[in-house]
XYZ file of C-alpha atoms in Angstrom:
729
model
C -25.403 -35.415 95.649
C -21.591 -33.565 96.403
C -20.095 -36.387 93.644
C -22.724 -34.942 91.139
C -22.155 -31.379 91.673
C -18.329 -31.932 90.998
C -19.242 -33.634 87.969
C -21.330 -30.597 86.707
C -18.767 -28.174 88.077
C -16.090 -29.923 85.709
C -18.485 -30.137 82.409
C -19.667 -26.816 83.107
C -15.889 -25.650 83.521
C -14.660 -27.824 80.233
C -17.749 -26.414 78.336
C -16.437 -22.793 79.660
C -13.015 -23.410 78.135
C -14.207 -24.800 74.642
C -16.550 -21.641 74.460
C -13.168 -19.291 75.176
C -11.328 -21.725 73.069
C -13.258 -21.175 70.140
C -14.407 -17.796 70.773
C -10.863 -16.706 71.184
C -9.981 -19.286 68.486
C -10.073 -16.752 65.462
C -7.862 -14.068 67.443
C -5.567 -17.144 68.070
C -5.535 -18.203 64.249
C -4.759 -14.660 63.516
C -2.187 -13.611 66.118
C -0.572 -17.071 64.975
C -0.671 -16.963 61.120
C 0.573 -13.163 61.354
C 3.889 -14.353 63.460
C 4.437 -17.142 61.723
C 3.657 -16.067 58.037
C 7.687 -16.010 57.426
C 8.132 -19.431 58.352
C 4.967 -21.162 56.732
C 4.716 -18.938 53.820
C 8.121 -17.250 53.480
C 6.240 -13.742 53.443
C 4.909 -11.239 55.869
C 0.936 -11.262 56.545
C -1.516 -9.251 57.988
C -5.382 -9.925 58.810
C -7.015 -6.914 60.719
C -9.680 -8.903 61.686
C -10.862 -13.007 61.002
C -14.069 -14.557 62.625
C -15.282 -17.737 62.920
C -19.259 -18.470 62.968
C -19.808 -21.517 63.874
C -23.481 -21.577 63.717
C -23.425 -21.050 60.415
C -20.260 -22.699 59.649
C -18.585 -19.935 58.107
C -15.592 -17.722 58.306
C -14.957 -14.036 57.532
C -11.497 -12.355 57.006
C -11.208 -8.540 56.869
C -8.494 -6.291 56.212
C -6.011 -8.937 54.545
C -2.734 -8.205 53.230
C 0.130 -10.016 51.938
C 3.471 -8.638 50.957
C 6.224 -9.150 48.740
C 9.307 -10.825 49.541
C 10.460 -7.139 50.219
C 8.322 -7.110 53.120
C 6.992 -3.670 51.854
C 5.010 -3.912 48.816
C 2.007 -5.220 49.145
C 1.298 -8.279 46.662
C -2.063 -9.474 47.663
C -4.825 -7.450 49.839
C -8.626 -7.583 49.886
C -11.401 -5.776 52.123
C -13.094 -9.096 52.926
C -13.538 -12.565 52.420
C -16.517 -14.333 53.313
C -16.911 -18.430 53.251
C -20.139 -20.428 54.131
C -19.499 -24.319 54.157
C -22.207 -26.641 53.962
C -21.131 -29.651 55.824
C -24.305 -31.381 56.134
C -23.412 -32.370 52.394
C -20.876 -34.452 53.320
C -23.096 -37.071 54.583
C -24.030 -37.766 50.638
C -20.249 -37.681 49.956
C -20.290 -34.390 48.671
C -18.110 -31.512 49.164
C -20.074 -28.326 49.417
C -19.330 -24.527 49.769
C -22.555 -22.559 50.013
C -21.174 -18.990 49.350
C -17.580 -17.606 48.952
C -17.669 -13.388 48.795
C -14.778 -11.421 48.024
C -14.643 -8.064 48.141
C -11.676 -5.450 47.068
C -9.348 -7.746 45.835
C -6.150 -6.036 44.786
C -3.597 -7.929 43.005
C -0.209 -6.811 41.960
C 1.281 -9.247 39.101
C 5.003 -8.759 37.863
C 7.099 -10.242 35.583
C 10.798 -10.213 34.525
C 13.478 -12.501 33.366
C 13.203 -14.824 36.267
C 9.483 -15.273 36.541
C 6.587 -14.000 38.209
C 6.466 -12.526 41.796
C 4.425 -15.117 43.240
C 7.008 -18.247 42.100
C 7.924 -18.558 45.832
C 4.077 -19.426 47.020
C 4.133 -22.215 44.436
C 4.915 -25.739 45.882
C 8.360 -27.073 44.147
C 8.363 -30.559 45.887
C 6.317 -33.043 43.637
C 5.289 -35.800 46.226
C 5.074 -39.118 44.213
C 1.905 -40.672 43.693
C 0.985 -44.461 42.642
C 0.929 -44.726 39.313
C -2.390 -46.543 39.364
C -4.046 -43.900 41.491
C -2.769 -40.938 39.527
C -4.593 -41.967 36.280
C -7.391 -43.055 38.119
C -10.316 -40.560 39.426
C -12.221 -41.665 42.069
C -15.776 -41.960 41.003
C -17.387 -40.934 43.981
C -15.455 -37.666 44.433
C -18.306 -34.790 44.134
C -18.094 -30.796 44.909
C -19.914 -28.038 44.471
C -19.304 -24.064 45.132
C -22.439 -21.928 45.036
C -22.773 -17.908 45.049
C -19.260 -16.846 44.009
C -18.772 -13.487 43.853
C -16.167 -11.135 43.520
C -16.962 -7.255 43.666
C -14.349 -4.137 42.979
C -11.677 -6.004 42.239
C -8.118 -4.580 40.261
C -5.737 -6.305 39.444
C -2.318 -4.721 37.703
C 0.063 -6.982 35.809
C 3.470 -5.520 35.019
C 5.335 -7.229 32.600
C 9.432 -5.823 32.879
C 10.303 -8.033 29.751
C 7.928 -5.891 27.722
C 7.644 -2.335 29.945
C 4.314 -2.933 29.789
C 1.334 -2.062 32.657
C -2.123 -3.907 31.952
C -4.703 -2.729 34.802
C -7.939 -4.310 34.816
C -10.373 -2.431 37.068
C -13.384 -2.970 38.320
C -13.518 -6.713 38.106
C -17.204 -8.136 39.166
C -17.373 -11.675 38.884
C -20.544 -13.749 39.575
C -20.617 -17.720 39.486
C -23.632 -19.019 40.299
C -22.212 -22.864 40.442
C -19.414 -24.663 39.996
C -20.017 -28.420 40.217
C -18.438 -31.652 39.821
C -19.806 -35.227 39.878
C -17.842 -36.852 37.402
C -20.667 -36.625 34.537
C -20.595 -32.874 34.235
C -19.670 -29.533 35.537
C -21.317 -26.165 35.067
C -19.547 -22.377 35.168
C -20.971 -18.801 34.692
C -19.085 -16.048 35.103
C -19.743 -12.553 34.490
C -17.282 -9.778 35.539
C -16.211 -6.043 34.068
C -12.978 -5.305 32.297
C -11.856 -1.714 32.422
C -13.956 1.315 32.433
C -16.767 -0.093 30.295
C -15.693 -3.704 29.517
C -18.277 -6.560 30.448
C -16.831 -10.442 29.990
C -19.486 -13.481 30.128
C -18.379 -17.022 30.302
C -20.806 -19.709 30.693
C -19.249 -23.275 30.265
C -20.791 -26.612 30.454
C -18.159 -29.606 30.654
C -19.699 -33.407 29.828
C -17.086 -35.562 31.056
C -19.076 -38.612 30.122
C -18.540 -37.311 26.294
C -15.129 -35.236 26.902
C -16.482 -32.460 25.535
C -16.623 -28.910 26.372
C -19.073 -26.089 25.220
C -18.166 -22.512 26.567
C -20.372 -19.899 25.422
C -18.161 -16.395 25.442
C -19.710 -12.769 25.167
C -17.442 -9.944 25.255
C -18.758 -6.398 25.216
C -16.801 -2.941 24.598
C -13.626 -4.170 25.968
C -10.474 -1.826 25.224
C -7.820 -3.722 23.720
C -5.321 -0.376 24.173
C -3.698 -2.556 27.004
C -2.440 -5.191 24.805
C -0.734 -3.133 22.424
C 2.760 -4.087 23.957
C 2.091 -7.912 22.704
C 1.301 -6.928 19.304
C 4.894 -5.275 19.213
C 6.044 -8.802 18.681
C 4.577 -8.880 15.694
C 4.130 -4.977 14.488
C 5.954 -2.049 14.894
C 3.402 -0.014 16.398
C 3.232 2.498 19.407
C -0.154 2.497 19.730
C -3.720 0.781 19.335
C -7.194 1.411 20.351
C -10.424 0.272 19.747
C -13.557 -1.496 21.606
C -14.010 -5.180 21.277
C -17.449 -6.921 20.842
C -17.864 -10.497 20.718
C -20.301 -13.578 21.052
C -18.951 -16.908 20.315
C -19.665 -20.546 20.833
C -17.074 -23.029 21.458
C -17.457 -26.638 21.033
C -14.272 -28.607 21.756
C -13.010 -31.819 22.939
C -11.141 -32.432 25.965
C -8.628 -35.095 24.495
C -7.662 -33.414 21.196
C -7.456 -29.772 21.307
C -7.227 -29.321 17.868
C -10.932 -30.801 17.560
C -12.861 -27.112 17.993
C -16.057 -25.897 16.559
C -16.571 -22.036 16.565
C -19.830 -20.261 15.858
C -20.606 -16.647 16.695
C -19.478 -13.070 15.575
C -17.099 -10.670 16.733
C -16.542 -7.032 16.087
C -14.350 -4.206 16.787
C -15.411 -0.251 16.835
C -13.286 2.751 16.746
C -10.095 0.829 16.144
C -6.824 2.541 15.326
C -3.374 1.541 14.870
C -0.602 3.985 14.989
C 3.064 3.191 13.675
C 6.408 4.141 15.856
C 5.921 7.942 14.958
C 2.545 8.673 16.751
C 0.945 8.458 12.881
C -2.068 6.948 12.104
C -1.856 3.514 10.036
C -5.017 1.520 10.166
C -8.313 2.915 11.560
C -12.184 1.968 11.361
C -15.067 3.361 12.637
C -16.445 -0.834 12.782
C -15.104 -3.983 11.661
C -17.512 -7.163 11.966
C -16.993 -10.586 11.174
C -19.696 -13.696 10.892
C -18.124 -16.818 12.213
C -20.566 -19.240 10.398
C -18.776 -22.378 10.989
C -15.460 -23.197 12.158
C -13.745 -26.292 12.531
C -9.969 -26.696 13.075
C -9.663 -30.721 12.937
C -11.318 -30.671 9.612
C -9.863 -27.361 8.415
C -13.378 -26.007 7.472
C -13.284 -22.610 7.627
C -16.968 -20.700 6.833
C -17.285 -17.253 7.127
C -20.298 -15.122 6.699
C -20.222 -11.508 6.062
C -17.317 -9.283 6.399
C -18.009 -5.576 7.150
C -16.157 -2.777 7.412
C -17.523 0.844 8.192
C -15.194 3.797 7.325
C -12.054 1.876 7.325
C -8.663 4.260 6.722
C -5.458 3.531 5.265
C -2.443 5.560 5.227
C 0.019 4.200 3.158
C 3.556 5.930 2.704
C 6.285 5.200 -0.120
C 9.707 5.969 0.516
C 13.063 5.442 -1.388
C 13.944 2.717 0.076
C 10.721 1.164 1.726
C 7.271 1.575 2.680
C 5.276 1.856 5.946
C 3.825 -1.750 5.455
C 6.915 -2.911 5.361
C 8.581 -1.230 8.144
C 5.375 -1.719 10.225
C 5.188 -5.749 9.577
C 9.065 -6.194 9.651
C 8.891 -8.571 12.522
C 6.782 -10.609 10.714
C 8.417 -10.252 7.386
C 11.559 -11.369 9.288
C 10.119 -14.211 10.365
C 8.639 -15.442 7.271
C 11.981 -14.852 5.520
C 13.957 -17.668 7.704
C 13.224 -20.926 6.459
C 11.782 -23.103 9.446
C 10.747 -26.663 8.946
C 7.295 -27.342 9.646
C 5.898 -29.675 12.242
C 3.058 -31.476 10.335
C 1.897 -33.785 13.206
C 0.066 -30.381 14.928
C -1.713 -30.544 11.450
C -4.887 -32.118 9.976
C -4.747 -34.393 6.885
C -8.437 -33.197 6.126
C -8.729 -31.435 3.103
C -8.810 -27.594 3.189
C -12.631 -25.839 2.832
C -13.064 -22.130 3.195
C -15.703 -19.890 2.055
C -16.937 -15.982 2.825
C -20.230 -15.217 1.859
C -19.570 -11.529 1.455
C -17.080 -8.786 1.958
C -18.526 -5.151 1.946
C -16.505 -1.731 2.458
C -18.873 1.331 3.415
C -17.210 4.813 2.944
C -13.885 3.746 2.888
C -10.766 5.868 3.025
C -7.316 5.731 1.804
C -4.477 8.345 1.699
C -1.674 7.616 -0.106
C 2.179 9.397 0.470
C 4.933 9.473 -1.961
C 8.071 10.850 -0.382
C 10.605 9.419 -3.916
C 9.927 12.502 -5.782
C 11.832 15.843 -5.404
C 8.457 17.199 -3.137
C 5.646 15.177 -1.062
C 2.872 13.838 -3.027
C -0.327 13.410 -1.272
C -3.441 11.596 -2.577
C -7.040 10.811 -0.832
C -9.012 8.350 -2.527
C -12.668 8.657 -0.431
C -16.127 7.281 -0.127
C -14.692 3.462 -1.405
C -17.778 1.124 -1.686
C -16.855 -2.367 -2.419
C -18.764 -5.126 -2.607
C -17.150 -8.959 -3.077
C -19.347 -11.762 -3.522
C -19.179 -15.291 -2.491
C -15.580 -16.748 -2.282
C -14.522 -20.446 -2.057
C -11.700 -22.333 -2.791
C -12.871 -23.644 -5.818
C -14.859 -20.605 -7.034
C -13.951 -19.676 -10.580
C -16.221 -16.532 -11.142
C -16.143 -14.131 -7.986
C -17.962 -10.687 -8.597
C -16.220 -7.628 -7.430
C -17.866 -4.305 -7.880
C -16.625 -1.030 -6.746
C -17.227 2.835 -6.383
C -14.736 5.408 -5.412
C -13.990 9.353 -5.975
C -10.491 10.263 -6.656
C -8.760 13.538 -4.210
C -12.443 14.887 -4.355
C -11.998 15.851 -8.083
C -12.972 12.686 -9.614
C -14.777 9.232 -9.435
C -13.991 5.627 -10.591
C -16.614 2.662 -10.766
C -16.088 -0.797 -11.854
C -17.098 -4.628 -11.818
C -14.931 -7.455 -12.528
C -14.993 -11.563 -11.906
C -11.778 -13.130 -10.634
C -10.927 -16.810 -9.816
C -8.819 -17.916 -7.314
C -8.132 -21.011 -8.813
C -6.473 -19.292 -11.587
C -4.780 -15.891 -11.287
C -4.821 -15.535 -15.207
C -8.543 -15.645 -15.745
C -10.779 -12.846 -15.042
C -13.073 -9.986 -16.598
C -12.793 -5.977 -15.803
C -14.868 -3.074 -17.142
C -14.273 0.106 -15.246
C -13.609 4.069 -16.086
C -12.443 6.832 -14.617
C -14.564 9.967 -14.744
C -13.142 13.692 -14.396
C -10.027 13.014 -12.595
C -8.177 16.549 -11.790
C -4.480 15.990 -13.475
C -3.116 19.039 -11.723
C -2.869 17.132 -8.055
C -0.211 14.723 -10.092
C 1.884 17.796 -10.380
C 4.709 16.318 -8.363
C 5.278 13.533 -10.698
C 5.447 15.522 -14.279
C 8.105 18.050 -12.225
C 9.836 15.150 -11.280
C 10.319 13.379 -14.836
C 9.907 16.036 -17.447
C 10.752 19.000 -15.123
C 7.005 20.881 -15.268
C 3.927 21.100 -13.466
C 0.142 20.604 -14.660
C -1.484 23.437 -14.198
C -4.726 22.163 -15.876
C -6.417 19.311 -17.395
C -9.234 16.303 -17.017
C -8.617 12.846 -17.406
C -11.370 10.391 -18.380
C -10.797 6.625 -19.067
C -12.332 3.660 -19.852
C -10.688 0.110 -19.576
C -11.677 -3.324 -20.695
C -10.040 -6.591 -19.749
C -10.781 -9.953 -20.614
C -7.695 -12.216 -19.581
C -7.615 -16.040 -20.049
C -4.502 -18.287 -18.996
C -3.312 -17.704 -22.552
C -4.837 -14.963 -24.014
C -5.404 -11.273 -23.110
C -7.389 -8.914 -24.597
C -7.550 -5.194 -23.179
C -8.700 -1.786 -24.867
C -8.033 1.506 -23.397
C -10.151 4.503 -24.364
C -8.213 7.637 -23.286
C -9.451 11.277 -22.837
C -7.600 14.132 -21.434
C -9.463 18.022 -21.762
C -7.912 21.413 -21.476
C -4.666 19.596 -20.420
C -1.802 22.110 -19.991
C 1.843 22.180 -18.217
C 3.278 25.321 -16.754
C 6.963 26.728 -16.772
C 9.916 24.701 -16.740
C 10.956 24.251 -13.213
C 14.686 23.966 -11.838
C 13.751 20.038 -11.799
C 16.239 17.719 -13.014
C 14.594 15.401 -15.773
C 14.118 12.190 -14.832
C 12.823 10.972 -18.365
C 14.628 12.684 -21.442
C 11.796 11.652 -23.741
C 9.380 14.275 -25.115
C 6.169 13.087 -23.238
C 5.070 16.780 -23.118
C 5.526 17.439 -26.903
C 3.501 14.142 -27.531
C 0.512 15.042 -25.398
C 0.226 18.540 -27.198
C 0.625 16.799 -30.196
C -2.636 14.901 -29.797
C -4.811 17.745 -28.756
C -7.113 18.256 -31.555
C -9.042 21.997 -32.269
C -11.208 21.408 -29.051
C -8.441 21.049 -26.796
C -9.251 17.521 -26.549
C -6.931 14.449 -26.756
C -8.480 11.272 -27.438
C -7.040 7.817 -28.237
C -7.411 4.201 -28.254
C -4.952 1.757 -27.437
C -5.509 -2.162 -27.543
C -3.140 -3.998 -25.248
C -2.714 -8.176 -26.507
C -0.283 -10.398 -24.544
C 0.160 -13.922 -23.530
C -0.623 -14.543 -19.699
C 1.938 -17.559 -19.844
C 4.746 -15.811 -20.720
C 7.242 -15.664 -17.986
C 7.673 -11.888 -17.968
C 3.855 -11.114 -18.465
C 2.687 -8.517 -15.764
C -0.844 -6.717 -16.729
C 0.129 -3.345 -15.466
C 2.861 -3.471 -16.802
C 2.070 -4.372 -20.193
C -0.753 -1.523 -20.211
C 1.748 0.969 -19.018
C 4.838 0.188 -21.292
C 1.992 0.129 -24.149
C 0.832 4.043 -23.188
C 4.453 5.170 -22.796
C 5.299 3.307 -25.935
C 2.674 5.203 -28.069
C 3.774 8.261 -26.262
C 7.073 7.896 -27.143
C 6.407 7.261 -30.875
C 3.925 10.328 -31.066
C 6.960 12.564 -29.836
C 9.719 11.266 -31.882
C 7.821 10.692 -35.161
C 5.075 13.745 -34.855
C 4.915 14.299 -38.585
C 1.922 12.060 -38.804
C -0.189 14.056 -36.804
C 0.834 17.118 -38.036
C 0.185 16.381 -41.538
C -3.220 15.199 -40.868
C -4.163 18.466 -38.987
C -3.389 20.247 -42.393
C -4.320 17.620 -44.802
C -0.306 17.130 -46.159
C 2.007 14.177 -46.736
C 4.050 14.060 -43.465
C 7.186 13.195 -45.856
C 6.587 17.019 -47.099
C 7.113 18.335 -44.014
C 9.858 16.605 -42.521
C 12.249 17.655 -45.217
C 12.618 20.880 -47.474
C 14.843 20.074 -50.327
C 17.040 22.356 -52.335
C 19.154 22.359 -55.360
C 23.261 23.185 -55.437
C 23.577 26.918 -54.998
C 19.971 27.427 -55.321
C 19.061 30.195 -52.583
C 15.753 31.497 -53.584
C 12.649 29.574 -52.767
C 10.426 28.145 -55.549
C 6.909 26.464 -55.251
C 7.634 23.307 -53.422
C 9.553 25.081 -50.643
C 6.652 27.846 -50.190
C 4.034 24.913 -50.143
C 6.038 23.261 -47.481
C 6.650 26.548 -45.926
C 2.648 27.170 -45.941
C 1.616 23.823 -44.375
C 4.004 24.438 -41.488
C 2.859 28.004 -40.592
C -0.695 26.737 -40.636
C 0.353 23.850 -38.277
C 1.584 26.504 -35.893
C -1.648 28.727 -36.133
C -3.128 25.566 -34.916
C -0.818 24.766 -32.402
C 0.898 28.026 -31.483
C 2.972 26.189 -28.663
C 5.204 24.227 -31.224
C 8.414 25.492 -32.223
C 9.780 24.128 -35.847
C 13.586 23.745 -36.189
C 14.962 24.039 -39.860
C 18.750 22.852 -40.021
C 20.228 22.910 -43.049
C 22.543 20.489 -44.388
C 24.508 19.702 -47.917
C 27.706 18.381 -49.649
C 29.743 21.361 -49.104
C 32.253 19.976 -51.882
C 29.615 19.006 -54.413
C 28.274 22.787 -53.370
C 31.271 24.214 -54.340
C 31.676 22.261 -57.417
C 28.578 24.281 -58.717
C 29.133 27.556 -57.130
C 32.813 27.626 -59.250
C 30.981 26.770 -62.470
C 28.518 29.452 -61.622
C 30.898 32.188 -60.881
C 32.194 31.524 -64.439
C 29.005 31.467 -66.048
C 28.227 34.971 -64.495
C 31.522 36.062 -66.646
C 30.251 34.619 -69.667
C 26.700 36.048 -69.406
C 28.224 39.370 -68.300
C 30.563 39.153 -71.533
C 27.879 38.188 -74.047
C 24.004 39.857 -74.642
C 22.708 36.310 -73.851
C 20.168 36.297 -70.807
C 21.235 34.742 -67.440
C 19.986 31.134 -67.085
C 17.949 30.477 -63.810
C 19.316 26.719 -63.178
C 20.758 24.999 -60.811
C 22.594 21.939 -59.368
C 23.040 19.095 -62.126
C 20.665 21.114 -64.920
C 23.365 23.380 -64.606
C 26.216 21.112 -64.982
C 24.714 19.761 -68.069
C 24.391 23.032 -69.435
C 27.701 23.994 -68.948
C 28.886 20.685 -70.325
C 26.782 20.925 -73.549
C 27.417 24.427 -74.426
C 30.070 25.233 -76.922
C 30.326 28.839 -76.489
C 30.532 28.634 -72.987
C 33.384 26.281 -73.376
C 34.795 28.383 -76.391
C 34.543 31.089 -73.616
C 36.949 29.489 -71.112
C 39.575 28.915 -73.625
C 40.851 32.488 -73.148
C 44.458 32.994 -72.089
C 43.079 33.396 -68.287
C 42.259 29.441 -68.308
C 44.668 26.714 -68.461
C 43.524 24.425 -71.262
C 45.111 21.625 -70.494
C 43.176 21.240 -67.248
C 39.376 19.418 -66.781
C 37.168 22.415 -66.720
C 36.182 22.166 -63.279
C 39.971 22.287 -62.072
C 40.436 25.251 -64.331
C 37.514 26.625 -62.711
C 38.810 25.958 -59.239
C 42.425 27.462 -60.151
C 40.725 30.548 -61.362
C 39.087 31.614 -58.213
C 41.018 29.843 -55.506
C 39.711 27.582 -52.436
C 39.289 30.796 -50.049
C 37.157 32.651 -52.293
C 34.874 29.575 -52.672
C 34.576 28.892 -49.205
C 33.538 32.074 -48.580
C 31.051 31.835 -51.481
C 29.796 28.663 -49.773
C 29.016 30.564 -46.454
C 27.303 32.926 -48.557
C 24.894 30.830 -50.020
C 24.508 28.887 -46.876
C 23.482 32.314 -45.059
C 21.199 33.719 -47.874
C 19.352 30.104 -47.976
C 18.617 30.718 -44.162
C 17.920 34.742 -44.354
C 15.186 33.641 -47.965
C 13.195 31.067 -45.170
C 13.258 33.207 -42.208
C 11.785 36.209 -44.169
C 9.443 34.091 -45.930
C 7.981 32.801 -42.785
C 7.904 36.152 -40.684
C 6.616 39.015 -43.127
C 5.187 36.371 -45.941
C 3.624 34.182 -43.577
C 3.375 36.513 -40.274
C 5.151 33.210 -38.331
C 6.281 34.589 -34.650
C 9.716 34.461 -34.619
C 9.768 32.544 -31.368
C 7.685 29.564 -33.218
C 10.995 29.092 -35.577
C 14.504 28.924 -35.789
C 17.207 28.134 -38.835
C 20.908 26.919 -38.313
C 23.331 25.022 -40.341
C 24.606 21.706 -39.261
C 28.358 20.912 -38.901
C 28.972 20.139 -42.860
C 32.476 18.838 -42.207
C 30.857 15.972 -39.875
C 28.135 14.845 -41.609
C 27.345 11.687 -42.938
C 27.212 10.346 -46.215
C 23.215 9.785 -46.307
C 23.099 13.584 -45.061
C 25.151 15.263 -47.571
C 22.097 16.544 -50.150
C 21.098 20.424 -50.033
C 17.908 20.502 -47.754
C 16.555 21.632 -44.361
C 15.865 18.759 -41.783
C 12.641 19.876 -39.758
C 12.279 19.292 -36.256
C 9.597 20.104 -34.026
C 9.187 20.738 -30.301
C 7.581 22.905 -27.627
C 8.526 26.330 -27.027
């Protein structure tokens, strides 16, 4: 009995030691880890409490803190970690964990030029393994992890390379099961991201078929923290938006390009700002339906693309525009000639299709800083619908409707081809466009603002690869310019005059301009051709206005372009009076016009007539004959054919041996003849001015008379006449 009692005591003592050992094991392990953490992992580690539950085969860790290498800042911490193991499943060869609960995880990740702040925790020595074992998986390997929950997690990521902080708050992750049995594995993850964001991931991996299926769900995830990574491609300061996505991904574990996607994605309350903090792009909602995307077969089938209240803010500067400035990183990269690695691309023929594109209540603001003052124009309530687009589509329908700066409307429809850019039809119109908004342009180009005017335009374009037929019907009503500004004229052409001349009696401007061309021409540009045609028409109207002016009064245009006289004639005859009456009628209809009468003549021929005319005055004064009212060549013929006049000129005052004209010149002298010439020119101007002012009641600011530089006239100008020009007052 004594021997049995001693064995019992030893046994009980051993049990007691074991119980005490296991009872204090958690404290022993805790103390050992804390004291030797620097030797074990090279970092300071603190554990508030560690407890092993041997009945449940579980462990609980509270108040865990792992510090940075400096031993001061926390790298990783959590409030509680609970792990429950299922050892009985080892009987069937399966490693199983029945519970992993983690509460209050806090992780601070930092990246700099040297790497991450956790690189020292990663194993650096790689042990060589048998080449056969490393490529051959143990078919009996099984493991399963049930009921994985992470609550109240917080991860902060500081990217010093981009000076960006990314905070993931309220991370709650639930994985009902992760299982592996060499045939399949499943995983389900649900966690919160940010204040409102929720992410769900359900994955199923079929190892036998070496394929995986992932169902990804994203709801109200804030995209603003990712602006730092967007800056690699765009020069922006801020991005806002909430991302929603439901996508099913079916892919291969062998060929990463063999991926099939289907689902939809949506961005709400999106906005993008440039480096100055100005809004560049925005939209209340952008949604895209992904019907079938297969990267391996180059098959891209997209359903409906919808944009609700999209906003675009475009700005033009003297050297560039805000689009080029914002996308400068991408444009710079595209300009570099980089050899393409074709090994990454599929040999499959590309197929793409988009079921439809719709824009509802769009808005565009355009600002032009290239003028003398800023121009801002709004395009509102944009409604745009584009029909089905495919790589083989020849007639893609498009229709639109827009409001123009709250003072006009435009709508139209067209069909176009992606196979040939020179194959499309368009019909559109602009109604009630307020022209006053475009004053910054007219001030810049012709130094006058637009004070009023409404623009209406019907356009039709039928373009085929070798032929363009374009009609343009333009109506401008109540159009008027203001007073001249101090802006320098960029365009010297009298565009203002052309538009004024085109006005009818109802203050309407109507004209049709057909345009044609060959799209195969290397210099062919549709917009440029139409604009050039319009400008040529206006320039022709302004530089050759008498065709329009003649039509106002039913007068031959040539009769008002020039008013002819005979040499030495100063009084108006019926022909000149008729011309002046027609001009007065035009001024009554177009009171803003100003006519300039520039007198031209051959001064030498004029003096030839004048000297004979002066001699004739002496002749008629010495005789009882009535003075003749004939001029020019008629007077020369009379002088040379009248014998009495010739006999009169043989008096002693004349040198008989000289020709008749030279005798006349010697009689009067060149000085007196120049005076006589100036008197005739002045008298003509006076007669025309008096008749316009007194007889026709034309205001003096509607006309002016002047004499050309007779010394430098060309031969074709040396005729007694008035050259008539028209301009605006």
